[in-house]
Coordinates of C-alpha atoms in Angstrom, one line a residue:
M1 CA 0.3 0.1 0.1
T2 CA 1.5 3.4 -1.1
T3 CA 1.9 5.9 1.8
P4 CA -0.1 9.1 1.2
A5 CA 1.4 12.4 1.5
A6 CA -1.3 13.8 3.7
T7 CA -3.7 12.5 6.3
I8 CA -7.0 14.4 6.9
V9 CA -8.0 14.1 10.6
V10 CA -11.6 14.8 11.1
P11 CA -13.0 14.8 14.5
T12 CA -16.7 14.5 14.9
R13 CA -19.7 13.8 17.4
G14 CA -23.2 13.2 15.9
G15 CA -21.7 14.2 12.4
S16 CA -23.7 11.7 10.4
R17 CA -25.6 14.4 8.7
R18 CA -22.9 17.0 8.3
L19 CA -20.2 14.6 7.3
P20 CA -21.4 13.7 3.7
V21 CA -20.9 17.4 2.5
L22 CA -17.1 17.0 3.4
L23 CA -16.7 13.4 2.1
R24 CA -17.8 14.6 -1.2
S25 CA -15.8 17.7 -1.4
L26 CA -12.7 15.3 -0.6
E27 CA -13.7 12.8 -3.2
A28 CA -13.5 15.5 -5.7
Q29 CA -10.0 16.6 -4.7
D30 CA -7.5 17.4 -7.5
T31 CA -4.9 14.9 -5.9
D32 CA -5.4 11.5 -4.5
D33 CA -1.9 11.4 -2.3
F34 CA -3.8 11.4 1.0
E35 CA -6.2 9.2 3.4
V36 CA -8.8 10.3 5.8
I37 CA -9.3 9.5 9.3
V38 CA -12.8 10.2 10.9
V39 CA -12.4 10.2 14.7
V40 CA -15.9 9.4 16.2
D41 CA -16.0 10.9 19.7
G42 CA -18.6 8.2 20.9
D43 CA -21.2 7.4 18.1
I44 CA -24.5 8.5 18.9
D45 CA -25.8 8.5 15.4
G46 CA -24.4 5.9 13.3
T47 CA -21.5 7.9 12.0
A48 CA -19.2 4.6 12.1
D49 CA -21.3 3.0 9.4
L50 CA -21.6 6.1 7.3
V51 CA -17.6 6.2 7.1
A52 CA -17.6 2.5 6.1
E53 CA -20.0 3.1 3.4
W54 CA -17.8 6.0 2.0
A55 CA -14.9 3.6 2.2
Q56 CA -15.9 2.1 -0.8
R57 CA -15.4 5.4 -2.7
L58 CA -12.7 7.1 -0.6
P59 CA -9.6 6.3 1.3
V60 CA -11.3 7.0 4.7
R61 CA -11.5 4.9 7.9
S62 CA -12.8 5.6 11.2
L63 CA -11.7 5.5 14.9
V64 CA -14.3 5.0 17.4
F65 CA -14.4 6.1 21.0
P66 CA -16.8 4.3 23.1
E67 CA -17.7 7.5 24.9
N68 CA -17.3 11.0 24.5
R69 CA -13.5 11.8 25.2
G70 CA -13.3 15.5 23.9
R71 CA -12.0 17.1 20.4
A72 CA -8.4 17.4 21.8
V73 CA -8.2 13.6 22.3
A74 CA -9.9 12.9 19.1
L75 CA -7.5 15.0 17.2
N76 CA -4.5 13.1 18.9
A77 CA -5.6 9.8 18.2
G78 CA -6.2 10.6 14.4
A79 CA -2.6 12.1 14.4
E80 CA -1.0 8.7 16.1
S81 CA -2.8 6.8 13.4
A82 CA -2.2 9.0 10.6
R83 CA 0.3 7.6 7.8
G84 CA 1.0 11.0 6.1
D85 CA 4.0 13.0 6.7
L86 CA 1.2 16.1 6.6
L87 CA -1.6 16.2 8.9
I88 CA -4.5 18.5 7.7
R89 CA -7.1 19.0 10.5
S90 CA -10.6 19.5 9.0
D91 CA -13.7 19.9 10.9
D92 CA -16.7 17.5 9.9
D93 CA -18.9 20.6 8.7
L94 CA -16.6 22.0 6.1
E95 CA -17.0 22.2 2.3
P96 CA -13.5 22.6 0.9
G97 CA -12.7 23.4 -2.9
P98 CA -10.8 21.0 -4.8
G99 CA -7.4 22.3 -4.1
L100 CA -7.6 21.8 -0.3
V101 CA -5.0 18.7 -0.2
S102 CA -2.7 19.8 -3.0
G103 CA -2.8 23.9 -1.7
H104 CA -1.7 22.6 1.8
L105 CA 0.7 20.1 0.4
A106 CA 2.2 22.9 -1.8
R107 CA 2.7 25.4 1.1
H108 CA 4.7 23.1 3.3
R109 CA 6.8 21.6 0.2
N110 CA 7.6 25.5 -0.9
A111 CA 8.7 26.3 2.8
T112 CA 12.4 26.2 3.8
E113 CA 11.4 25.4 7.5
P114 CA 8.7 23.8 9.3
I115 CA 5.3 25.8 9.2
G116 CA 1.8 25.7 10.2
V117 CA -0.9 26.7 7.7
V118 CA -4.0 28.2 8.4
G119 CA -6.8 27.9 5.8
L120 CA -9.7 30.0 7.2
T121 CA -13.3 29.3 6.8
T122 CA -16.4 31.2 5.5
N123 CA -19.5 30.9 7.3
Q124 CA -22.5 29.9 5.1
Y125 CA -25.8 31.1 6.8
P126 CA -29.6 30.5 5.9
D127 CA -31.5 33.6 5.9
S128 CA -32.3 34.5 9.3
P129 CA -32.7 37.6 11.4
F130 CA -29.2 36.7 13.2
A131 CA -27.7 36.5 10.0
R132 CA -28.9 39.7 8.8
A133 CA -28.4 41.6 11.9
Y134 CA -25.0 40.2 12.9
G135 CA -23.6 37.1 11.5
R136 CA -22.7 38.2 8.0
A137 CA -21.3 41.4 9.0
A138 CA -19.3 40.0 11.9
D139 CA -17.9 37.3 9.7
R140 CA -16.6 39.9 7.0
R141 CA -15.0 41.8 9.8
F142 CA -13.3 38.7 10.9
L143 CA -11.9 37.8 7.6
D144 CA -10.6 41.4 6.9
D145 CA -9.0 41.2 10.1
A146 CA -7.6 37.9 9.6
L147 CA -6.1 38.4 6.3
G148 CA -4.5 41.7 7.6
L149 CA -2.8 40.1 10.8
P150 CA 0.8 40.5 11.3
A151 CA 3.0 37.4 11.5
D152 CA 3.3 37.6 15.3
R153 CA -0.5 37.0 15.9
T154 CA -1.5 34.7 13.0
W155 CA -1.3 31.9 15.6
R156 CA -4.5 33.0 17.2
L157 CA -6.3 31.8 13.8
W158 CA -5.5 28.0 14.3
A159 CA -8.7 26.5 14.0
A160 CA -10.8 24.2 11.8
N161 CA -8.8 24.0 8.5
V162 CA -5.1 23.9 9.3
S163 CA -2.2 21.8 8.7
V164 CA 1.2 20.8 10.3
Q165 CA 4.0 18.3 9.6
A166 CA 3.3 15.1 11.6
Q167 CA 6.8 15.5 13.3
V168 CA 5.9 18.7 14.5
H169 CA 2.7 17.6 15.9
A170 CA 4.4 15.1 17.7
R171 CA 7.2 17.4 19.0
L172 CA 4.6 19.8 20.4
G173 CA 2.9 16.7 22.1
G174 CA -0.5 17.1 20.2
Y175 CA -3.5 19.0 21.6
D176 CA -3.8 19.5 25.2
A177 CA -6.6 17.4 26.4
R178 CA -7.4 19.6 29.4
Y179 CA -9.6 21.7 27.1
R180 CA -12.9 20.3 27.1
R181 CA -15.1 23.4 27.0
Y182 CA -16.0 25.0 23.5
G183 CA -12.7 25.8 21.6
W184 CA -9.3 27.1 22.7
E185 CA -7.6 23.7 22.1
D186 CA -6.8 25.2 18.7
V187 CA -5.7 28.6 20.2
D188 CA -3.4 26.6 22.7
F189 CA -1.8 24.5 19.7
G190 CA -1.2 27.8 17.8
Y191 CA 0.2 29.4 20.7
R192 CA 2.7 26.6 21.4
L193 CA 3.6 26.8 17.5
R194 CA 4.8 30.4 18.1
Q195 CA 6.6 29.4 21.3
A196 CA 8.4 26.9 19.3
G197 CA 9.3 29.3 16.9
I198 CA 7.3 27.8 13.9
P199 CA 5.5 30.3 11.6
V200 CA 2.1 30.0 11.0
L201 CA 1.2 31.1 7.8
V202 CA -2.4 32.1 6.2
A203 CA -3.4 30.5 2.9
P204 CA -6.2 31.8 1.5
E205 CA -6.1 29.5 -1.6
V206 CA -7.4 26.6 0.7
M207 CA -10.3 28.6 2.5
A208 CA -13.1 26.2 3.0
V209 CA -16.9 26.9 3.4
H210 CA -18.2 26.4 6.8
H211 CA -21.9 25.0 7.4
G212 CA -21.8 24.6 11.0
A213 CA -22.0 28.3 11.8
S214 CA -24.2 29.7 14.6
T215 CA -27.9 30.5 13.1
T216 CA -29.4 32.3 16.3
T217 CA -28.3 34.6 18.6
A218 CA -28.7 32.1 21.5
V219 CA -26.4 29.6 19.7
R220 CA -23.8 32.0 19.2
A221 CA -24.0 33.4 22.6
L222 CA -23.8 30.1 24.3
R223 CA -20.6 29.4 22.2
A224 CA -19.0 32.6 23.4
L225 CA -19.9 31.8 27.1
H226 CA -18.4 28.4 26.6
S227 CA -15.4 29.9 24.7
G228 CA -14.7 32.5 27.6
A229 CA -14.7 29.8 30.0
A230 CA -12.0 27.8 27.9
R231 CA -10.0 30.9 27.7
E232 CA -9.3 30.8 31.2
T233 CA -8.1 27.3 30.9
F234 CA -5.6 28.8 28.5
V235 CA -4.5 31.7 30.8
E236 CA -4.1 29.2 33.6
I237 CA -1.6 27.1 31.5
H238 CA 0.2 30.0 29.7
G239 CA -0.2 32.9 32.2
D240 CA -1.9 36.6 31.7
L241 CA 0.9 37.8 29.5
A242 CA 0.0 35.1 26.7
L243 CA -3.1 37.0 26.0
P244 CA -2.7 40.9 26.4
D245 CA -6.0 41.9 25.1
A246 CA -7.9 41.1 28.2
P247 CA -11.6 41.8 28.1
G248 CA -13.4 44.5 29.8
G249 CA -12.9 48.5 29.9
R250 CA -14.5 51.5 31.2
G251 CA -16.7 52.9 28.4
L252 CA -20.2 52.9 28.3
W253 CA -20.5 49.6 26.1
D254 CA -17.8 48.1 28.5
R255 CA -20.4 48.7 31.4
L256 CA -23.4 47.5 29.5
V257 CA -21.5 44.2 28.7
G258 CA -20.3 44.1 32.2
A259 CA -23.9 44.3 33.5
G260 CA -24.9 41.7 31.0
A261 CA -22.4 39.1 32.0
A262 CA -23.4 39.7 35.4
V263 CA -26.7 37.9 34.8
A264 CA -25.7 35.9 31.9
T265 CA -26.1 32.0 32.1
E266 CA -27.0 29.2 29.7
R267 CA -30.6 29.8 30.7
T268 CA -30.9 33.5 30.4
L269 CA -29.0 33.3 27.3
R270 CA -31.4 30.7 25.9
A271 CA -34.3 33.4 26.6
Y272 CA -32.6 36.3 25.4
G273 CA -31.7 34.8 22.3
P274 CA -35.1 34.3 20.8
A275 CA -36.1 37.6 22.1
V276 CA -33.6 39.5 20.1
D277 CA -34.2 37.5 17.1
A278 CA -37.9 38.4 17.1
A279 CA -37.0 42.0 17.6
A280 CA -34.5 42.1 14.7
R281 CA -37.2 41.4 12.2
V282 CA -38.6 44.8 13.2
L283 CA -35.8 46.9 14.5
P284 CA -33.3 49.2 12.6
P285 CA -30.5 47.0 11.6
R286 CA -28.0 48.9 13.7
I287 CA -29.8 48.6 16.8
A288 CA -30.4 44.8 16.1
E289 CA -26.8 44.4 15.6
K290 CA -26.1 45.8 19.0
L291 CA -28.6 43.9 20.6
V292 CA -27.1 40.6 19.2
A293 CA -23.7 42.0 20.0
L294 CA -24.7 42.7 23.8
G295 CA -25.8 39.2 24.2
V296 CA -22.7 37.9 22.4
E297 CA -20.0 39.8 24.4
S298 CA -21.7 39.5 27.7
A299 CA -21.6 35.9 27.3
G300 CA -18.2 35.7 26.4
L301 CA -17.1 37.9 29.4
A302 CA -19.4 35.8 31.8
G303 CA -17.5 32.9 30.7
V304 CA -14.2 34.4 31.8
R305 CA -15.6 35.8 35.0
Y306 CA -17.8 32.9 35.9
P307 CA -16.4 29.8 33.9
D308 CA -18.7 27.5 36.0
R309 CA -21.6 28.9 34.3
A310 CA -20.8 26.8 31.1
R311 CA -22.1 23.4 32.0
S312 CA -22.9 21.6 28.6
R313 CA -20.4 19.5 26.9
F314 CA -19.1 20.1 23.3

């Protein structure tokens, strides 16, 4: 059996409805010099059977955990089982173009030193009050900011569509399994790349469409709550100086966000979100955007200040 140049590692939980879009995109790649490992983090919906069906059309196999162990553990298991020299990490809800694998490979082959590559993602939203009031504009701002980041800050972009040599992944010890809330195991890995002196390059040519974007204010705010809580794990591990942009300020908006954070819990956010989405149908766009932003930023700050409020598991 020929050893592939790249291994695509896909962590998933409850992904049987999302994965076909990704797998069809991987079937259409302009190179076949890769394999796919889907790491099923507790099979709750027949994902392993789906992967077995796709194995007749694509070089894909699954690793199945008997129970939920977290995304970091899933990513590390995929890396340990990989045969490719390059590890491409992909979330299960992405739709990459046909040049995803060849683009990541080219970036690394053209580098004179070990690097990390970030492909970025663009969110695809259904038409909704949240998307119109906040989601699409926030994504445009994020993409503009990401493409303009200086080289010493691109590590913050490490996320759903990235690649690194397998030997670099092993040298860093993989992803940190202490992250069990939403996100930040990625940021942690990007930070450790930077600390190791490994440049993180942004590659717009391998950008992928993300189909799992938040579609309501409640979902976006709940993710912000959990992300804020996971941020504190990062600070505990690496210290306050690793993230100099501490949340909170003294302006009127900062005070409003602080007041919102004081009462933001999973329960209150689930009530606030639908109310804002309903109001966004009739309010002026600028006001609707501010109301969504208030909920999201308050939730994020609440996660930082009161991490125990993030009770769900992702």
